[in-house]
Tab-separated table of C-alpha atoms and ligand atoms in Angstrom:
chain	number	residue	atom	x	y	z
C	4	MET	CA	0.000	0.000	0.000
C	5	ALA	CA	1.217	3.536	-0.730
C	6	ALA	CA	1.299	5.956	2.191
C	7	VAL	CA	-2.198	7.072	3.179
C	8	GLY	CA	-2.644	10.698	4.238
C	9	SER	CA	0.065	13.025	5.402
C	10	ALA	CA	1.839	12.495	8.675
C	11	VAL	CA	2.992	16.108	8.951
C	12	GLY	CA	3.001	16.961	12.639
C	13	LEU	CA	2.586	13.338	13.735
C	14	PRO	CA	4.620	12.823	16.924
C	15	ALA	CA	7.811	10.855	16.237
C	16	ARG	CA	7.896	7.266	17.408
C	17	ALA	CA	9.286	7.362	20.910
C	18	ALA	CA	12.487	5.337	21.202
C	19	ASP	CA	11.791	4.860	24.896
C	20	LEU	CA	8.412	4.721	26.502
C	21	PRO	CA	7.686	7.122	29.333
C	22	ALA	CA	7.379	5.407	32.717
C	23	ASP	CA	4.200	3.338	33.129
C	24	PRO	CA	2.545	5.658	35.683
C	25	VAL	CA	3.148	8.624	33.379
C	26	VAL	CA	1.408	6.906	30.474
C	27	ALA	CA	-1.417	5.679	32.708
C	28	ARG	CA	-2.004	9.235	33.928
C	29	GLU	CA	-2.007	10.582	30.382
C	30	VAL	CA	-4.496	7.944	29.230
C	31	ARG	CA	-6.760	8.639	32.188
C	32	ASP	CA	-6.566	12.382	31.479
C	33	GLU	CA	-7.592	11.751	27.874
C	34	PHE	CA	-10.486	9.602	29.012
C	35	ARG	CA	-11.593	12.417	31.302
C	36	HIS	CA	-11.253	14.887	28.461
C	37	SER	CA	-13.715	12.984	26.278
C	38	TRP	CA	-15.985	12.088	29.209
C	39	GLU	CA	-16.245	15.758	30.204
C	40	GLY	CA	-16.990	16.598	26.559
C	41	TYR	CA	-19.838	14.083	26.593
C	42	LYS	CA	-21.149	15.387	29.910
C	43	ARG	CA	-21.076	19.019	28.769
C	44	ALA	CA	-22.881	18.542	25.480
C	45	ALA	CA	-24.867	15.329	25.695
C	46	TRP	CA	-25.334	14.155	29.274
C	47	GLY	CA	-28.118	11.601	29.442
C	48	TYR	CA	-28.153	11.103	25.667
C	49	ASP	CA	-26.669	8.145	23.842
C	50	GLU	CA	-23.682	9.735	22.123
C	51	VAL	CA	-22.048	13.123	21.739
C	52	ARG	CA	-21.144	14.900	18.518
C	53	PRO	CA	-18.062	16.571	19.958
C	54	VAL	CA	-17.388	19.028	17.143
C	55	SER	CA	-20.848	20.575	16.932
C	56	GLY	CA	-21.645	19.942	20.603
C	57	THR	CA	-24.853	18.122	19.699
C	58	ARG	CA	-26.226	14.645	20.465
C	59	HIS	CA	-26.920	11.409	18.676
C	60	ASP	CA	-29.570	8.800	19.451
C	61	PHE	CA	-27.908	5.461	18.787
C	62	PHE	CA	-30.755	2.947	19.003
C	63	ALA	CA	-33.831	4.862	17.904
C	64	PRO	CA	-34.427	8.482	16.925
C	65	GLY	CA	-36.040	10.411	19.766
C	66	HIS	CA	-35.103	7.913	22.455
C	67	THR	CA	-32.083	7.653	24.729
C	68	PHE	CA	-30.660	4.807	26.782
C	69	GLY	CA	-27.798	6.998	28.014
C	70	LEU	CA	-25.580	4.656	25.992
C	71	SER	CA	-22.257	6.430	26.667
C	72	ILE	CA	-22.962	6.339	30.406
C	73	VAL	CA	-23.583	2.585	30.345
C	74	GLU	CA	-20.528	2.075	28.134
C	75	ALA	CA	-18.274	4.168	30.396
C	76	LEU	CA	-19.337	2.832	33.779
C	77	ASP	CA	-16.775	0.063	34.320
C	78	THR	CA	-13.971	2.091	32.700
C	79	LEU	CA	-14.650	4.923	35.148
C	80	TRP	CA	-14.543	2.383	37.965
C	81	LEU	CA	-11.284	0.786	36.807
C	82	MET	CA	-9.750	4.260	36.544
C	83	GLU	CA	-10.938	4.989	40.103
C	84	LEU	CA	-12.958	8.024	39.043
C	85	ASP	CA	-15.438	7.334	41.802
C	86	ASP	CA	-17.445	10.581	41.725
C	87	GLU	CA	-18.128	9.849	38.066
C	88	VAL	CA	-19.020	6.216	38.813
C	89	LYS	CA	-21.655	7.424	41.241
C	90	LEU	CA	-23.004	9.978	38.794
C	91	ALA	CA	-23.231	7.366	36.045
C	92	ALA	CA	-24.793	4.635	38.181
C	93	ASP	CA	-27.284	7.103	39.692
C	94	TRP	CA	-28.327	8.195	36.206
C	95	ILE	CA	-28.853	4.601	35.079
C	96	GLU	CA	-30.887	3.726	38.153
C	97	ALA	CA	-33.074	6.792	37.739
C	98	HIS	CA	-33.513	6.990	33.971
C	99	PHE	CA	-32.610	3.796	32.127
C	100	ASP	CA	-35.829	2.356	30.727
C	101	PRO	CA	-35.630	-1.335	29.774
C	102	ALA	CA	-39.249	-1.348	28.600
C	103	ALA	CA	-39.193	1.598	26.216
C	104	ASP	CA	-41.572	1.478	23.276
C	105	VAL	CA	-38.734	1.323	20.733
C	106	GLU	CA	-37.290	-1.240	18.406
C	107	VAL	CA	-33.659	-2.015	19.258
C	108	GLN	CA	-31.005	-3.985	17.449
C	109	VAL	CA	-30.583	-7.058	19.615
C	110	PHE	CA	-26.835	-7.483	19.028
C	111	GLU	CA	-26.032	-3.883	19.952
C	112	ALA	CA	-28.325	-3.991	22.967
C	113	VAL	CA	-26.615	-7.145	24.239
C	114	ILE	CA	-22.966	-6.149	23.854
C	115	ARG	CA	-23.404	-2.518	24.900
C	116	LEU	CA	-26.320	-2.408	27.350
C	117	VAL	CA	-26.622	-5.905	28.823
C	118	GLY	CA	-22.816	-6.156	28.991
C	119	GLY	CA	-22.488	-2.643	30.385
C	120	LEU	CA	-25.064	-3.218	33.106
C	121	LEU	CA	-23.500	-6.549	34.049
C	122	ALA	CA	-20.034	-5.013	34.271
C	123	GLY	CA	-21.430	-2.060	36.193
C	124	TYR	CA	-23.035	-4.445	38.658
C	125	LEU	CA	-19.869	-6.525	39.095
C	126	CYS	CA	-17.788	-3.380	39.653
C	127	THR	CA	-20.063	-1.401	41.949
C	128	GLY	CA	-22.168	-4.141	43.531
C	129	ARG	CA	-25.274	-1.981	43.084
C	130	PRO	CA	-28.135	-4.520	42.817
C	131	LYS	CA	-30.410	-2.268	40.766
C	132	LEU	CA	-27.966	-2.484	37.874
C	133	LEU	CA	-28.476	-6.240	37.798
C	134	THR	CA	-32.234	-5.777	38.056
C	135	ARG	CA	-32.240	-3.405	35.078
C	136	CYS	CA	-30.031	-5.816	33.177
C	137	ARG	CA	-32.421	-8.672	33.780
C	138	GLU	CA	-35.466	-6.589	32.858
C	139	LEU	CA	-33.814	-5.565	29.630
C	140	THR	CA	-32.710	-9.088	28.736
C	141	ASP	CA	-36.203	-10.429	29.421
C	142	ARG	CA	-37.418	-7.984	26.813
C	143	LEU	CA	-34.754	-9.020	24.321
C	144	LEU	CA	-35.561	-12.715	24.694
C	145	PRO	CA	-38.554	-12.726	22.295
C	146	ALA	CA	-36.031	-12.241	19.489
C	147	PHE	CA	-34.852	-15.776	20.302
C	148	THR	CA	-37.991	-17.461	21.575
C	149	SER	CA	-40.333	-16.368	18.790
C	150	SER	CA	-37.952	-17.607	16.108
C	151	PRO	CA	-38.851	-21.036	14.696
C	152	THR	CA	-35.167	-21.995	14.553
C	153	GLY	CA	-33.937	-20.363	17.757
C	154	LEU	CA	-31.716	-18.127	15.628
C	155	PRO	CA	-32.605	-14.634	16.879
C	156	TYR	CA	-34.324	-11.942	14.862
C	157	ARG	CA	-32.265	-8.770	14.489
C	158	TYR	CA	-34.713	-6.352	16.103
C	159	VAL	CA	-37.212	-6.403	18.908
C	160	ASN	CA	-39.567	-3.802	20.337
C	161	LEU	CA	-38.832	-3.707	24.063
C	162	ARG	CA	-42.393	-2.780	25.015
C	163	THR	CA	-44.405	-5.033	22.705
C	164	GLY	CA	-41.977	-7.871	21.976
C	165	ALA	CA	-42.637	-7.491	18.217
C	166	VAL	CA	-39.702	-8.829	16.219
C	167	SER	CA	-38.327	-8.018	12.774
C	168	GLY	CA	-35.264	-8.570	10.626
C	169	SER	CA	-35.242	-12.178	9.553
C	170	VAL	CA	-31.916	-12.191	7.682
C	171	SER	CA	-29.152	-11.869	10.200
C	172	PRO	CA	-25.343	-11.873	10.034
C	173	LEU	CA	-23.566	-14.312	12.310
C	174	ALA	CA	-22.109	-11.734	14.687
C	175	GLU	CA	-25.643	-10.634	15.463
C	176	ILE	CA	-26.804	-14.198	15.999
C	177	GLY	CA	-24.000	-15.344	18.243
C	178	THR	CA	-22.574	-12.414	20.183
C	179	ASN	CA	-24.376	-13.071	23.444
C	180	LEU	CA	-22.987	-16.214	25.100
C	181	PRO	CA	-20.881	-14.594	27.865
C	182	GLU	CA	-23.478	-11.936	28.719
C	183	PHE	CA	-26.408	-14.362	28.745
C	184	GLY	CA	-24.368	-17.096	30.438
C	185	LEU	CA	-23.250	-14.744	33.198
C	186	LEU	CA	-26.770	-13.426	33.672
C	187	SER	CA	-28.029	-16.984	34.050
C	188	ARG	CA	-25.369	-17.607	36.665
C	189	LEU	CA	-26.106	-14.454	38.606
C	190	THR	CA	-29.874	-14.913	38.584
C	191	GLY	CA	-30.168	-18.701	38.619
C	192	ASP	CA	-32.443	-18.411	35.569
C	193	GLY	CA	-31.153	-20.693	32.840
C	194	ARG	CA	-33.286	-19.257	30.023
C	195	TYR	CA	-30.674	-16.727	28.916
C	196	LEU	CA	-27.831	-19.181	28.504
C	197	ALA	CA	-30.140	-21.747	26.898
C	198	ALA	CA	-31.237	-19.228	24.246
C	199	ALA	CA	-27.671	-18.174	23.478
C	200	LYS	CA	-26.341	-21.703	23.315
C	201	ARG	CA	-29.144	-22.906	21.094
C	202	ALA	CA	-28.464	-20.081	18.625
C	203	ALA	CA	-24.755	-20.915	18.497
C	204	ARG	CA	-25.491	-24.625	18.067
C	205	GLU	CA	-27.890	-23.927	15.188
C	206	VAL	CA	-25.181	-21.941	13.382
C	207	VAL	CA	-22.430	-24.494	13.873
C	208	ALA	CA	-24.763	-27.270	12.678
C	209	ARG	CA	-25.052	-25.443	9.354
C	210	ARG	CA	-21.298	-25.328	8.644
C	211	SER	CA	-20.122	-26.532	5.261
C	212	SER	CA	-18.245	-29.759	4.614
C	213	LEU	CA	-15.074	-27.638	4.852
C	214	ASP	CA	-16.122	-26.557	8.378
C	215	LEU	CA	-16.600	-22.988	7.186
C	216	LEU	CA	-19.558	-20.722	7.947
C	217	GLY	CA	-21.346	-18.331	5.633
C	218	THR	CA	-22.034	-14.700	6.461
C	219	SER	CA	-25.768	-14.536	7.154
C	220	LEU	CA	-28.728	-16.797	7.798
C	221	ASP	CA	-32.463	-16.538	7.334
C	222	VAL	CA	-33.582	-17.089	10.920
C	223	GLU	CA	-37.029	-18.328	9.907
C	224	SER	CA	-36.071	-20.930	7.297
C	225	GLY	CA	-32.627	-21.636	8.756
C	226	ARG	CA	-31.120	-21.351	5.261
C	227	TRP	CA	-27.972	-19.458	4.405
C	228	ALA	CA	-28.630	-16.045	2.876
C	229	ASP	CA	-24.954	-15.472	2.056
C	230	THR	CA	-22.462	-18.297	1.768
C	231	THR	CA	-19.282	-16.228	1.734
C	232	SER	CA	-16.923	-17.111	4.566
C	233	CYS	CA	-15.544	-13.719	5.574
C	234	ALA	CA	-14.119	-14.495	9.021
C	235	PRO	CA	-12.558	-12.880	10.926
C	236	ASN	CA	-14.009	-9.800	9.261
C	237	PRO	CA	-17.403	-8.390	10.140
C	238	PRO	CA	-20.198	-9.200	10.141
C	239	VAL	CA	-19.145	-12.569	11.567
C	240	ASP	CA	-16.142	-11.477	13.673
C	241	SER	CA	-17.464	-11.802	17.194
C	242	PHE	CA	-19.369	-15.025	16.450
C	243	HIS	CA	-15.987	-16.767	16.539
C	244	GLU	CA	-14.750	-14.617	19.417
C	245	TYR	CA	-17.691	-15.571	21.599
C	246	LEU	CA	-17.296	-19.298	21.171
C	247	TRP	CA	-13.884	-18.858	22.757
C	248	VAL	CA	-14.754	-16.206	25.331
C	249	GLY	CA	-17.940	-18.096	26.213
C	250	SER	CA	-16.002	-21.310	26.740
C	251	ASP	CA	-13.520	-19.479	28.963
C	252	LEU	CA	-16.095	-17.678	31.091
C	253	LEU	CA	-18.540	-20.565	31.359
C	254	GLY	CA	-16.059	-23.455	31.359
C	255	ASP	CA	-17.941	-25.001	28.428
C	256	ASP	CA	-15.860	-27.515	26.474
C	257	GLU	CA	-18.440	-27.879	23.729
C	258	LEU	CA	-18.085	-24.191	22.860
C	259	ARG	CA	-14.328	-24.649	22.860
C	260	SER	CA	-14.517	-27.566	20.456
C	261	TRP	CA	-16.776	-25.610	18.091
C	262	TYR	CA	-14.337	-22.710	18.204
C	263	ARG	CA	-11.392	-24.977	17.382
C	264	LEU	CA	-13.145	-26.693	14.504
C	265	LEU	CA	-14.093	-23.389	12.869
C	266	ALA	CA	-10.801	-21.590	13.592
C	267	ASP	CA	-8.815	-24.446	12.036
C	268	ALA	CA	-10.881	-24.167	8.861
C	269	VAL	CA	-10.429	-20.390	8.721
C	270	ALA	CA	-6.672	-20.878	9.059
C	271	LYS	CA	-6.669	-23.536	6.354
C	272	TYR	CA	-8.751	-21.800	3.698
C	273	GLN	CA	-8.555	-18.090	4.424
C	274	LEU	CA	-5.175	-17.161	5.838
C	275	GLU	CA	-2.971	-15.697	3.120
C	276	GLN	CA	0.645	-14.588	3.229
C	277	GLN	CA	1.552	-11.406	1.368
C	278	GLY	CA	5.089	-10.057	1.602
C	279	GLY	CA	5.648	-11.507	5.044
C	280	HIS	CA	2.284	-10.330	6.324
C	281	TYR	CA	-0.799	-12.357	7.141
C	282	TRP	CA	-4.277	-11.377	6.018
C	283	TYR	CA	-7.579	-13.227	5.753
C	284	ARG	CA	-9.325	-13.538	2.397
C	285	GLN	CA	-12.977	-14.213	1.634
C	286	VAL	CA	-13.872	-17.627	0.208
C	287	ASP	CA	-16.933	-19.597	-0.799
C	288	PHE	CA	-17.823	-21.668	2.256
C	289	ALA	CA	-18.625	-24.806	0.276
C	290	THR	CA	-15.776	-24.872	-2.246
C	291	GLY	CA	-13.057	-22.661	-0.764
C	292	GLU	CA	-12.982	-20.627	-4.000
C	293	VAL	CA	-11.348	-17.247	-3.350
C	294	LEU	CA	-13.872	-14.408	-3.570
C	295	GLY	CA	-12.064	-11.348	-2.219
C	296	HIS	CA	-9.133	-9.843	-0.354
C	297	GLU	CA	-10.711	-7.148	1.725
C	298	GLN	CA	-9.575	-6.586	5.251
C	299	SER	CA	-11.681	-4.615	7.671
C	300	GLU	CA	-10.018	-2.806	10.551
C	301	LEU	CA	-12.439	-4.672	12.787
C	302	ALA	CA	-10.595	-7.899	11.960
C	303	ALA	CA	-7.545	-6.597	13.847
C	304	PHE	CA	-9.105	-7.993	17.039
C	305	TYR	CA	-8.355	-11.485	15.711
C	306	ALA	CA	-4.661	-11.286	16.602
C	307	GLY	CA	-5.670	-11.182	20.263
C	308	LEU	CA	-8.180	-13.990	19.841
C	309	LEU	CA	-5.607	-16.192	18.097
C	310	GLY	CA	-3.259	-15.597	21.001
C	311	LYS	CA	-5.859	-16.309	23.667
C	312	SER	CA	-6.880	-19.507	21.955
C	313	GLY	CA	-3.320	-20.790	21.825
C	314	ASP	CA	-1.911	-19.844	18.422
C	315	LEU	CA	0.638	-17.225	19.454
C	316	PRO	CA	2.890	-17.600	16.387
C	317	THR	CA	0.080	-16.676	13.980
C	318	ALA	CA	-1.201	-14.034	16.380
C	319	ARG	CA	2.193	-12.344	16.435
C	320	VAL	CA	2.529	-12.187	12.651
C	321	TYR	CA	-1.037	-10.981	12.184
C	322	TYR	CA	-0.570	-8.262	14.802
C	323	ARG	CA	2.680	-7.182	13.151
C	324	SER	CA	0.888	-6.976	9.810
C	325	TRP	CA	-1.405	-4.365	11.329
C	326	THR	CA	1.533	-2.588	12.921
C	327	ALA	CA	3.249	-2.446	9.523
C	328	LEU	CA	0.072	-0.950	8.102
C	329	THR	CA	0.157	1.845	10.693
C	330	GLU	CA	3.485	2.878	9.219
C	331	LEU	CA	1.750	3.597	5.896
C	332	ALA	CA	-1.611	4.659	7.263
C	333	PRO	CA	-0.975	6.020	10.781
C	334	VAL	CA	-4.702	6.372	11.475
C	335	LEU	CA	-6.037	3.059	10.234
C	336	PRO	CA	-8.711	3.206	7.506
C	337	GLU	CA	-11.887	1.183	7.946
C	338	LYS	CA	-11.139	-1.199	5.091
C	339	PHE	CA	-8.455	-1.973	2.508
C	340	ASP	CA	-7.738	-4.582	-0.150
C	341	PHE	CA	-4.546	-6.445	0.674
C	342	LEU	CA	-4.035	-7.623	-2.903
C	343	THR	CA	-4.308	-4.262	-4.653
C	344	GLY	CA	-3.157	-2.161	-1.706
C	345	GLN	CA	-6.144	0.137	-2.257
C	346	VAL	CA	-8.056	1.716	0.573
C	347	VAL	CA	-11.675	0.639	0.175
C	348	ASP	CA	-13.138	2.772	2.972
C	349	ALA	CA	-11.043	5.720	4.156
C	350	ARG	CA	-13.077	6.575	7.237
C	351	ASN	CA	-11.947	5.811	10.777
C	352	GLN	CA	-14.701	5.194	13.295
C	353	LEU	CA	-12.442	5.550	16.360
C	354	ARG	CA	-12.061	1.796	16.312
C	355	PRO	CA	-10.561	-0.121	19.245
C	356	GLU	CA	-9.581	-3.432	17.621
C	357	TYR	CA	-5.840	-2.891	17.120
C	358	LEU	CA	-5.496	-1.738	20.733
C	359	ASN	CA	-7.648	-4.646	21.856
C	360	SER	CA	-5.162	-7.100	20.342
C	361	ALA	CA	-2.194	-5.190	21.768
C	362	TYR	CA	-3.739	-5.569	25.205
C	363	ASP	CA	-4.566	-9.272	24.766
C	364	LEU	CA	-1.104	-10.141	23.466
C	365	TRP	CA	0.650	-8.070	26.119
C	366	ARG	CA	-1.303	-9.891	28.818
C	367	LEU	CA	-0.379	-13.239	27.339
C	368	THR	CA	3.303	-12.578	26.691
C	369	GLY	CA	4.347	-9.496	28.652
C	370	PHE	CA	6.339	-8.390	25.577
C	371	GLY	CA	7.264	-4.700	25.410
C	372	GLU	CA	6.393	-4.616	21.686
C	373	TYR	CA	2.708	-4.471	22.503
C	374	LYS	CA	3.028	-1.614	24.956
C	375	GLN	CA	5.238	0.298	22.561
C	376	THR	CA	2.867	-0.074	19.608
C	377	ALA	CA	-0.248	0.586	21.682
C	378	TYR	CA	1.317	3.751	23.078
C	379	GLN	CA	2.265	4.856	19.581
C	380	TYR	CA	-1.259	4.298	18.268
C	381	PHE	CA	-2.737	6.111	21.248
C	382	GLN	CA	-0.449	9.079	20.482
C	383	THR	CA	-1.453	8.992	16.825
C	384	VAL	CA	-5.150	8.990	17.619
C	385	LYS	CA	-4.601	11.809	20.101
C	386	TRP	CA	-2.774	13.801	17.442
C	387	ALA	CA	-5.362	13.170	14.752
C	388	LEU	CA	-8.778	12.795	16.353
C	389	ARG	CA	-8.710	14.853	19.556
C	390	VAL	CA	-10.945	17.913	19.475
C	391	PRO	CA	-11.850	20.399	22.211
C	392	GLY	CA	-15.111	18.527	22.794
C	393	GLY	CA	-13.480	15.096	23.126
C	394	TYR	CA	-12.498	12.627	20.393
C	395	THR	CA	-14.144	12.195	17.036
C	396	VAL	CA	-14.380	9.785	14.121
C	397	ALA	CA	-12.726	10.726	10.815
C	398	GLU	CA	-14.532	10.981	7.498
C	399	ASP	CA	-11.339	10.518	5.514
C	400	VAL	CA	-7.899	9.565	6.829
C	401	SER	CA	-6.338	9.859	3.366
C	402	THR	CA	-6.653	13.648	3.154
C	403	SER	CA	-4.167	16.103	4.582
C	404	PRO	CA	-5.165	17.229	7.077
C	405	ILE	CA	-7.419	14.325	7.978
C	406	ARG	CA	-11.069	15.236	7.389
C	407	LEU	CA	-12.853	14.844	10.698
C	408	GLY	CA	-16.390	13.664	11.325
C	409	ASP	CA	-18.485	14.546	14.336
C	410	LEU	CA	-19.218	11.612	16.655
C	411	THR	CA	-17.765	9.885	19.700
C	412	PRO	CA	-19.113	6.317	19.380
C	413	GLY	CA	-20.257	4.794	22.662
C	414	TYR	CA	-17.662	2.026	22.436
C	415	TRP	CA	-14.889	4.620	22.724
C	416	PHE	CA	-15.808	4.917	26.408
C	417	ALA	CA	-15.808	1.132	26.861
C	418	GLU	CA	-12.787	0.041	24.892
C	419	ASN	CA	-9.880	2.020	23.381
C	420	LEU	CA	-8.516	3.812	26.428
C	421	LYS	CA	-9.421	0.988	28.798
C	422	TYR	CA	-7.094	-1.353	26.909
C	423	VAL	CA	-4.177	1.088	26.997
C	424	TYR	CA	-4.832	2.050	30.598
C	425	LEU	CA	-4.817	-1.555	31.787
C	426	MET	CA	-1.464	-2.119	30.054
C	427	PHE	CA	0.228	0.719	31.919
C	428	ALA	CA	-1.682	1.304	35.146
C	429	ALA	CA	-1.153	-1.850	37.197
C	430	ALA	CA	-4.789	-1.139	38.049
C	431	PRO	CA	-5.533	-2.367	41.569
C	432	ARG	CA	-9.174	-2.990	40.735
C	433	PHE	CA	-8.361	-5.372	37.893
C	434	ASP	CA	-7.413	-8.988	38.445
C	435	TYR	CA	-4.777	-9.380	35.742
C	436	ARG	CA	-4.805	-13.158	36.061
C	437	ARG	CA	-8.540	-13.836	35.825
C	438	GLY	CA	-9.795	-10.668	34.169
C	439	LEU	CA	-12.059	-11.203	31.172
C	440	LEU	CA	-13.351	-8.485	28.875
C	441	SER	CA	-16.245	-8.877	26.461
C	442	THR	CA	-16.173	-7.987	22.781
C	443	GLU	CA	-17.247	-4.495	23.868
C	444	GLY	CA	-14.472	-4.302	26.485
C	445	LYS	CA	-16.843	-4.918	29.397
C	446	LEU	CA	-15.356	-6.383	32.520
C	447	LEU	CA	-17.258	-9.657	32.939
C	448	ARG	CA	-14.794	-11.314	35.308
C	449	GLY	CA	-11.988	-10.094	37.517
C	450	ALA	CA	-13.328	-6.976	39.223
C	451	ASN	CA	-11.327	-6.616	42.435
C	452	ARG	CA	-14.006	-5.201	44.649
C	453	LEU	CA	-12.921	-4.788	48.245
R	1	DMJ	C1	-17.584	-2.708	19.088
R	1	DMJ	O1	-18.909	-2.376	19.268
R	1	DMJ	C2	-17.353	-4.143	19.454
R	1	DMJ	O2	-15.982	-4.332	19.599
R	1	DMJ	C3	-17.940	-5.084	18.428
R	1	DMJ	O3	-17.632	-6.428	18.658
R	1	DMJ	C4	-17.552	-4.724	17.015
R	1	DMJ	N1	-16.814	-3.549	16.931
R	1	DMJ	C5	-17.226	-2.390	17.647
R	1	DMJ	C6	-16.197	-1.305	17.613
R	1	DMJ	O4	-15.480	-1.279	16.444
């Protein structure tokens, strides 16, 4: 790939990292900067538009779930910003409505809201957060239980239980095992885990003879709607992730064996070497025929997953492929073609995936490379996407200067800075041995609550 965008003014790569506490303080300060920006312009609303100082409703126009508050809660707690934790938890207890008359996207509601409330409960011990979580999940369940196959519909109205969206990508079908499994554990009500496990089982049962999965299924007929295997890219990315994370959190060997079977097939048919780098191509799930070479930035999380699931050699090369890309495109574009070297989508949605893998691989190996590269990417994002009102997405990272957008996505408060902070902070509230974060960076295990 040719260089993307100009790096004029980009801070030079530091030969030596500042001391850990110095970095941790800087990361925490940056989190506060964006959190204060959200509070000033959009408190109580889902997301802030930090350039214009306006708000964005994430789930449904005209309705708020206070998404950024739910997303930020456990990060605030890990960073020991306790006045803010109280403010956030008080807001949720007073205003979060799990029975709103709105249609929500089930996948987003699970990873952001159910996960956020669970993590908030584990961190603060405030029982109402668990109650809200359960009420919300009860209202998401019709997406699973009214489906003839058990594969969930994409949308559900929280008040009426009406469902819609019968063609669903795999990430939306299967990104719920840890949240639902944990909720079942905490409440003693097995319905949540049973629904999640059934959905995952139904998907795995439909794998091809090559042990590959397609991209999307018709949840009513159970037939494939798209038979391209695009893992680990979206929209199937976290389906694979959650077989592993679910098996870890729930101690479920069946999930682990499904993960292994599918991951081995992805490695066999989709992994491609290009100039010393690894990328994952798209193939037909039945024949293995190569269909494309697009790589989404979201796939960068897979380096961490490969490491966690035991394939550190591949994880290391895949992570380094992304690091090499940051030398050409310091602020990673959303999507590129690894065969032609062309950027396919030049936006940057303040994505956390590269930092997520840095954190996972650092935890597994302790290697300084991951801290160094995470720090560098943090500095780059600070240089490029920091605005007086917080941090924003970019419309085009290939222009000089980078053309900014106007949104702080909710996941920014759950993921990016949490990963970097945990690498440098020796955070006393985090159990570094047992700690487990969800696909949305939510702390689902390992909150050291005294
Ligand atoms: C987050 O909402 C989660 O990480 C999800 O799994 C997919 N990616 C977005 C952020 O990029």
